[in-house]
Amino acid sequence: MGKSESKKLESKHPGIPTSLLTRRHLMETPKETSGKKRLRQTNLEDCFGVGIKRHRSSQGEVEASLVEDVEQGSMSSRPLGESSELRRRREQLAAAAERRRASQSPYSTPPHDAPSSPDSNQGSEEVTDKSTEKTSRTHGSKGTVSKPSTSTAGNSNTGSEVVANSGRNFESVFAYLEEDSEACGRASASSTRSYPSNRTRSKVGEATPGTSVERDNLGGHSSQGTADVSQKTRPDANALVEEDEAAVAVGDVSPTQEYDASLPLFSDSEPHSSLDDEVQVNKDATRIEWRGVDPSALNRAPACRQTLPRLQPSHSHTVLFRPHIRSGAPPRPFPDAYRDTWDAHHVRMPCSPENLYPVDDKNGQKKVQSRWELIETTLLKPIQNSWDLEEAILTYNARYCSKWNFAGLHHFFTEEVDRREARHFFDQLLPKMVELALMLPKLCTQAIPLLKRQESHTITLTQLQIASLLANAFFCTYPRRNAQQKKSEYSRFPDINFNRLFEGSAKKSSTNMRKAEKMRCIINYFRRVALKAPTGTVSFTRRAVTAMPEWEKSTNTLTKFHGNVYGTIEDQGEGMLQLDFANMYIGGGVLGHGLVQEEIRFMICPELIVSRLFTEVLEGNECLFVKGAERFSDYTGYASTFRWNGDYQDTIPRDAWGRKETEILAIDALVFRCFEDQFKPQLLRRELNKAFCGFYGDGTLAANLPAVATGNWGCGAFGGDARLKGLLQMMVAAECHRDMAYFTFGDQRLCYELHKMNEFLVAQGVSVGDLWLVLQRYRTEVLQRKAKRNFTNLYTFIYQVYNDVESSTDEKDGEEGAEQTGGLSRGVDDSDDGSLSPDYKVDTP
């Protein structure tokens, strides 16, 4: 539209904004479009003609009404007195609301009016200037980032990363196995699809976009936070744009994909939350990513660690190599020659001379042969496909020919990877894995002691020794580890041979999919080891604690709390004591169909799997520490949505013993079928004691203890309540003088409630012993009541208890009120104490 036309419109409609007049004029006047754009609109109208026409008609009506309103407003405006009266009434109401807020203590009443989403009260907590709204960030009680991402669980994927990984192909996994690294580099450079090595560590304090996480309460993963420690390398955005434009030019993109800038045609086709509505209304709206103390305020290793003593073996520490760490080279095994031990206190090694196996001779007579010789002879034969691999494994496991199922293995190499990729595996990688497995007597020159029940002991191995042990597990060579009977020798140990990983299901495609993604993690691990021998070490420590706290007598108060909504334990918990929500049989279903928090951690850090070789089932006062496990794979999703997402370069530094500064704590929770059972005194005490086994610093100064990175331990499939488990872990952290970082895996409300509860209890000076007594009182006064119509949730009950105490002391003199408070704290479990009203406001989420 020219200037002359604009002036004509302004003269006809004085006082109306030119932008509205211009838009109205353009709608009424047809405009010629280029052939390419006309073709695009024609295609869209062919597909969605009715919807587009209806939308355009409604849009025209809305804009026409806006112009009419402006016209009427310019001719007959509202009287000045009426506008000033409305403004005065609004100011009075705002002032009254402010006086009501100022007249009350922050904790005078339970927060029953907590927002349905923690973000909904953000306006009252944070004032953001519009000109800097996109980049402002507050600290202290909460952290914010702008424009929330919509990626799924696991590690965050931006739009460009999705494009980069959408053609995920396993040929790149095998492409790095060439003997000549230069030739391999040239081959990968000339390949049309490069290997997705898309995970590297960044600085702890670096902020990255968060992701929404699709996880259940059992844990897990997943998942960028404010203090991100790993960030994806992204493809060149300009190159991606050029590729997209080229695809549109040649007509490879569908009309709906071309119409990205259009209004949504099916806006109600997918359910969305109130938070999504808020983001759609204001695209610059921020979201809460963490609450509590700033993550930089928490202790992390190695900064908080004391100097390590010299590494040397002892009666409580077995070291399987010479403790002289040489940078850049794997430590030498100790002793130099293989020394066998074949008894009930050590792992029965496949290469032991005592490992015998019955075979048929040429005359059909039974004879006993060294099983290791049979393994060597079998694995050194050509293995061309998955059926050859099955036949080889069953050669020295003949009794399981009719019991073991290799359908998952065959499905992977026939359905999940193409012929070229499968050929690369069997021609290039598998021979290196065979070589690694057969090096066992040269790498592990002494038998590994078993970590048995009620015995505290540490085993430290090299990463190369672990790789050889896992290669033998892949080929199912460990003797006496396949029997499942209760009276078998290793019935109280997890299985270690990979035969269950190779199983498949003809009816459940989800099982085959899970096994396929696990296979990708395992193969990527062996690819990395074959490419370059690892040079570090890993320690496994079983701890049994006999002296437990008297929880009802503890006077410790709660420590620092950081709640993280979108982060993960393995990423944002760098340098902390990272929890593994473990099974009593360590590793749980890692070799089966399980794919929740523990199994995912074992898949991305496969060195953890070797703990199943020597760790007996954990009892109520025991836990397992793993220090130094390296991460090899990236992932997205959780459970059925889990996907291997490429290689991961773990650049976490090593300590003086050659271990990564990553410490994992495995503790198993109880399984609950009934909500009320969790509050039984003996079961509460068991969960507290179990967590205490791992959180306990064993004499280390509090300043040298890293914070605990945890989450919904024992929830989800185990039936635990996340709010109770969060409170119990706060109690144990306080008893052990550790700070806590709690990851809610996308649950903003849970993060909000945990933070508010921690803040409330700290402000009230509530001790661990007080909390124990309140939990007992909640069981007797709420859960055991016959009439549960007015059921009160745990946190509402706690708020009510201490607010009643506060109101009762306000009516007394100082000294008398103090005595009243102390009496109630000590007697919260007395049956004759009826100070609470039976009609509580229900605040169950």
XYZ file of N, CA and C in Angstrom, residues 627-756:
390
model
N 33.004 -46.360 42.656
C 33.734 -45.117 42.395
C 34.572 -45.287 41.129
N 34.308 -44.440 40.129
C 35.157 -44.412 38.944
C 34.548 -44.952 37.676
N 33.261 -45.383 37.692
C 32.647 -45.929 36.477
C 32.510 -44.829 35.427
N 32.953 -45.127 34.222
C 32.902 -44.157 33.129
C 31.602 -44.293 32.358
N 31.124 -43.169 31.845
C 29.917 -43.192 31.025
C 30.309 -43.249 29.551
N 29.663 -44.150 28.796
C 30.021 -44.368 27.397
C 28.903 -44.013 26.419
N 27.669 -43.919 26.872
C 26.546 -43.716 25.955
C 25.645 -42.591 26.434
N 25.007 -41.961 25.469
C 23.956 -40.990 25.732
C 22.614 -41.679 25.479
N 21.541 -41.103 25.985
C 20.233 -41.737 25.826
C 19.140 -40.697 25.885
N 17.962 -41.070 25.447
C 16.744 -40.295 25.655
C 15.671 -41.246 26.152
N 14.634 -40.707 26.768
C 13.485 -41.512 27.161
C 13.687 -42.264 28.451
N 12.705 -43.094 28.752
C 12.659 -43.825 30.019
C 11.747 -45.026 29.835
N 12.147 -46.173 30.342
C 11.354 -47.404 30.229
C 11.088 -47.712 28.754
N 9.828 -47.763 28.345
C 9.511 -48.153 26.971
C 9.946 -47.117 25.944
N 10.207 -45.873 26.378
C 10.650 -44.841 25.431
C 12.163 -44.677 25.407
N 12.887 -45.516 26.130
C 14.346 -45.405 26.181
C 14.937 -45.648 24.803
N 15.877 -44.794 24.409
C 16.587 -44.950 23.145
C 18.058 -44.593 23.346
N 18.924 -45.444 22.800
C 20.342 -45.104 22.735
C 20.490 -43.914 21.807
N 21.257 -42.909 22.233
C 21.325 -41.653 21.477
C 22.751 -41.262 21.133
N 23.601 -42.252 20.912
C 24.943 -41.934 20.463
C 25.999 -42.096 21.535
N 27.217 -41.890 21.130
C 28.374 -42.017 22.003
C 28.438 -40.847 22.966
N 29.071 -41.064 24.111
C 29.221 -40.028 25.127
C 30.685 -39.990 25.559
N 31.288 -38.822 25.461
C 32.679 -38.650 25.880
C 32.697 -38.106 27.303
N 33.058 -38.947 28.241
C 33.064 -38.593 29.656
C 34.408 -37.962 29.994
N 34.410 -36.661 30.257
C 35.654 -35.952 30.553
C 35.779 -35.572 32.028
N 35.054 -36.250 32.881
C 35.187 -36.012 34.326
C 36.603 -36.391 34.759
N 37.259 -35.582 35.571
C 38.658 -35.863 35.951
C 38.778 -37.110 36.816
N 39.985 -37.597 36.929
C 40.288 -38.785 37.736
C 41.005 -38.383 39.017
N 40.874 -39.242 40.036
C 41.581 -38.988 41.290
C 42.963 -39.631 41.240
N 43.664 -39.606 42.369
C 45.037 -40.115 42.411
C 45.114 -41.619 42.196
N 44.006 -42.338 42.373
C 43.998 -43.778 42.135
C 43.590 -44.135 40.707
N 43.361 -43.138 39.876
C 42.980 -43.388 38.494
C 41.492 -43.566 38.276
N 40.659 -43.196 39.255
C 39.206 -43.374 39.154
C 38.531 -42.060 38.752
N 37.492 -42.150 37.928
C 36.674 -40.993 37.635
C 36.063 -40.467 38.933
N 35.939 -39.145 39.016
C 35.332 -38.535 40.203
C 33.800 -38.665 40.146
N 33.357 -39.873 39.924
C 31.931 -40.202 39.912
C 31.711 -41.325 40.912
N 30.918 -41.049 41.928
C 30.650 -42.053 42.962
C 29.160 -42.355 42.985
N 28.838 -43.635 42.826
C 27.446 -44.086 42.762
C 27.154 -44.925 44.003
N 26.022 -44.650 44.614
C 25.578 -45.384 45.805
C 24.337 -46.188 45.454
N 24.417 -47.497 45.616
C 23.280 -48.387 45.345
C 22.640 -48.787 46.663
N 21.377 -48.362 46.868
C 20.597 -48.782 48.033
C 19.215 -49.212 47.546
N 18.730 -50.297 48.088
C 17.447 -50.849 47.665
C 16.365 -50.485 48.671
N 15.224 -50.080 48.171
C 14.069 -49.743 49.006
C 13.132 -50.944 49.105
N 12.232 -50.884 50.062
C 11.218 -51.918 50.212
C 10.113 -51.740 49.179
N 9.427 -52.824 48.881
C 8.263 -52.788 47.997
C 7.013 -52.704 48.866
N 6.147 -51.729 48.587
C 4.927 -51.533 49.373
C 3.710 -51.747 48.482
N 2.766 -52.536 48.990
C 1.498 -52.750 48.286
C 0.369 -51.904 48.855
N 0.607 -51.337 50.035
C -0.421 -50.546 50.702
C 0.211 -49.258 51.222
N -0.448 -48.124 50.992
C 0.095 -46.824 51.393
C 0.353 -46.767 52.890
N -0.577 -47.276 53.694
C -0.456 -47.171 55.146
C 0.740 -47.950 55.687
N 1.151 -49.020 54.977
C 2.256 -49.835 55.476
C 3.553 -49.051 55.588
N 3.719 -48.029 54.772
C 4.969 -47.269 54.779
C 5.219 -46.575 56.107
N 4.165 -46.367 56.917
C 4.291 -45.618 58.162
C 4.415 -46.520 59.389
N 4.460 -47.828 59.173
C 4.700 -48.713 60.313
C 6.099 -48.454 60.864
N 6.244 -48.369 62.178
C 7.537 -47.971 62.758
C 8.708 -48.825 62.291
N 8.527 -50.147 62.231
C 9.653 -50.991 61.846
C 10.044 -50.796 60.386
N 9.077 -50.470 59.530
C 9.391 -50.261 58.114
C 9.977 -48.869 57.885
N 9.480 -47.872 58.598
C 10.109 -46.557 58.535
C 11.568 -46.628 58.988
N 11.793 -47.357 60.070
C 13.153 -47.473 60.588
C 14.054 -48.200 59.597
N 13.500 -49.209 58.913
C 14.305 -49.931 57.932
C 14.743 -49.017 56.787
N 13.818 -48.191 56.266
C 14.168 -47.298 55.163
C 15.177 -46.233 55.603
N 15.000 -45.710 56.807
C 15.964 -44.734 57.328
C 17.342 -45.374 57.504
N 17.376 -46.564 58.055
C 18.655 -47.235 58.263
C 19.337 -47.585 56.943
N 18.551 -47.997 55.949
C 19.123 -48.334 54.652
C 19.780 -47.108 54.022
N 19.087 -45.966 54.051
C 19.680 -44.746 53.507
C 20.883 -44.305 54.332
N 20.826 -44.520 55.650
C 21.941 -44.129 56.510
C 23.209 -44.900 56.153
N 23.068 -46.161 55.762
C 24.248 -46.960 55.371
C 25.055 -46.257 54.290
N 24.343 -45.655 53.341
C 25.039 -45.016 52.231
C 25.422 -43.575 52.488
N 24.563 -42.814 53.203
C 24.842 -41.396 53.429
C 25.928 -41.183 54.479
N 26.115 -42.163 55.357
C 27.041 -42.043 56.480
C 28.461 -41.796 55.971
N 29.111 -40.790 56.544
C 30.456 -40.414 56.109
C 31.573 -41.207 56.720
N 31.288 -42.072 57.688
C 32.290 -42.940 58.312
C 33.484 -42.143 58.840
N 33.186 -41.096 59.603
C 34.247 -40.323 60.244
C 34.769 -39.160 59.430
N 34.350 -39.006 58.195
C 34.807 -37.894 57.370
C 34.153 -36.598 57.837
N 34.909 -35.519 57.835
C 34.374 -34.230 58.247
C 33.264 -33.800 57.303
N 32.256 -33.098 57.855
C 31.113 -32.674 57.053
C 31.543 -31.792 55.886
N 32.592 -30.982 56.085
C 33.058 -30.103 55.014
C 33.638 -30.879 53.842
N 34.030 -32.122 54.072
C 34.616 -32.945 53.008
C 33.638 -33.934 52.406
N 32.371 -33.857 52.807
C 31.363 -34.779 52.276
C 30.612 -34.124 51.122
N 30.633 -34.712 49.942
C 29.823 -34.147 48.844
C 28.342 -34.304 49.126
N 27.550 -33.455 48.522
C 26.101 -33.532 48.679
C 25.573 -34.818 48.055
N 24.374 -35.195 48.461
C 23.715 -36.394 47.928
C 22.805 -35.979 46.772
N 22.975 -36.611 45.627
C 22.092 -36.398 44.472
C 21.107 -37.556 44.420
N 19.854 -37.265 44.701
C 18.868 -38.332 44.822
C 17.569 -37.928 44.134
N 16.526 -38.687 44.368
C 15.230 -38.425 43.754
C 14.181 -39.325 44.362
N 13.262 -39.800 43.533
C 12.118 -40.585 44.005
C 12.535 -42.035 44.260
N 13.343 -42.209 45.260
C 13.878 -43.523 45.614
C 12.749 -44.423 46.122
N 12.633 -45.592 45.520
C 11.648 -46.560 45.973
C 10.224 -46.217 45.621
N 10.007 -45.324 44.676
C 8.649 -44.950 44.276
C 8.304 -45.648 42.965
N 7.200 -45.263 42.360
C 6.819 -45.899 41.104
C 6.444 -47.349 41.310
N 7.168 -48.267 40.648
C 6.856 -49.688 40.706
C 7.016 -50.255 42.114
N 7.862 -49.635 42.936
C 8.068 -50.124 44.300
C 6.969 -49.658 45.244
N 6.110 -48.757 44.821
C 4.953 -48.373 45.610
C 5.193 -47.333 46.674
N 6.390 -46.755 46.746
C 6.658 -45.760 47.770
C 6.044 -44.413 47.436
N 5.752 -43.631 48.472
C 5.205 -42.283 48.299
C 6.356 -41.307 48.210
N 6.396 -40.507 47.128
C 7.529 -39.625 46.874
C 7.699 -38.580 47.977
N 6.587 -38.073 48.535
C 6.686 -37.038 49.559
C 7.236 -37.608 50.864
N 6.833 -38.821 51.200
C 7.400 -39.466 52.384
C 8.870 -39.793 52.167
N 9.197 -40.381 51.003
C 10.585 -40.743 50.741
C 11.482 -39.511 50.705
N 10.972 -38.408 50.169
C 11.756 -37.181 50.195
C 12.033 -36.711 51.598
N 11.023 -36.794 52.469
C 11.182 -36.375 53.858
C 12.158 -37.291 54.600
N 12.057 -38.595 54.370
C 12.973 -39.540 55.018
C 14.417 -39.279 54.607
N 14.623 -38.995 53.334
C 15.986 -38.727 52.882
C 16.509 -37.412 53.438
N 15.640 -36.419 53.631
C 16.059 -35.191 54.317
C 16.517 -35.503 55.743
N 15.783 -36.386 56.425
C 16.138 -36.743 57.793
C 17.503 -37.427 57.851
N 17.737 -38.357 56.930
C 19.016 -39.079 56.934
C 20.158 -38.144 56.553
N 19.941 -37.266 55.573
C 20.982 -36.309 55.202
C 21.330 -35.400 56.379
N 20.323 -35.006 57.142
C 20.586 -34.178 58.324
C 21.387 -34.950 59.364
N 21.037 -36.210 59.558
C 21.759 -37.031 60.535
C 23.212 -37.236 60.132
N 23.474 -37.262 58.824
C 24.840 -37.493 58.314
C 25.540 -36.199 57.936
N 24.896 -35.057 58.185
C 25.483 -33.736 57.920
C 25.852 -33.565 56.454
N 24.977 -34.031 55.578
C 25.169 -33.849 54.141
C 24.059 -32.953 53.591
N 24.401 -32.172 52.584
C 23.390 -31.436 51.843
C 22.751 -32.363 50.815
N 21.621 -31.921 50.239
C 20.870 -32.792 49.336
C 20.431 -32.041 48.086
N 20.588 -32.688 46.945
C 20.004 -32.231 45.682
C 18.977 -33.273 45.262
N 17.731 -32.857 45.145
C 16.631 -33.780 44.871
C 16.103 -33.515 43.461
N 16.072 -34.561 42.635
C 15.642 -34.448 41.243
C 14.258 -35.083 41.099
N 13.301 -34.274 40.672
C 11.913 -34.747 40.584
C 11.535 -35.208 39.188
N 12.443 -35.142 38.213
C 12.231 -35.695 36.874
C 10.975 -35.141 36.213
N 10.841 -33.803 36.244
C 9.743 -33.148 35.550
C 8.538 -32.828 36.410
N 8.493 -33.279 37.647
C 7.345 -33.032 38.514
C 7.555 -31.708 39.250
N 6.989 -30.626 38.708
C 7.183 -29.307 39.295
C 6.486 -29.180 40.650
N 5.307 -29.751 40.781
C 4.582 -29.634 42.051
C 5.335 -30.334 43.180
N 5.877 -31.511 42.898
C 6.640 -32.218 43.930
C 7.856 -31.403 44.348
N 8.557 -30.822 43.386
C 9.717 -29.986 43.704
C 9.297 -28.808 44.585
N 8.174 -28.192 44.250
C 7.655 -27.053 45.025
C 7.341 -27.479 46.457
N 6.656 -28.604 46.624
C 6.239 -29.036 47.956
C 7.428 -29.459 48.811
N 8.398 -30.157 48.222
C 9.574 -30.558 48.989
C 10.368 -29.344 49.458
N 10.531 -28.386 48.551
C 11.267 -27.168 48.918
C 10.552 -26.410 50.038
N 9.228 -26.237 49.905
C 8.481 -25.514 50.923
C 8.502 -26.239 52.265
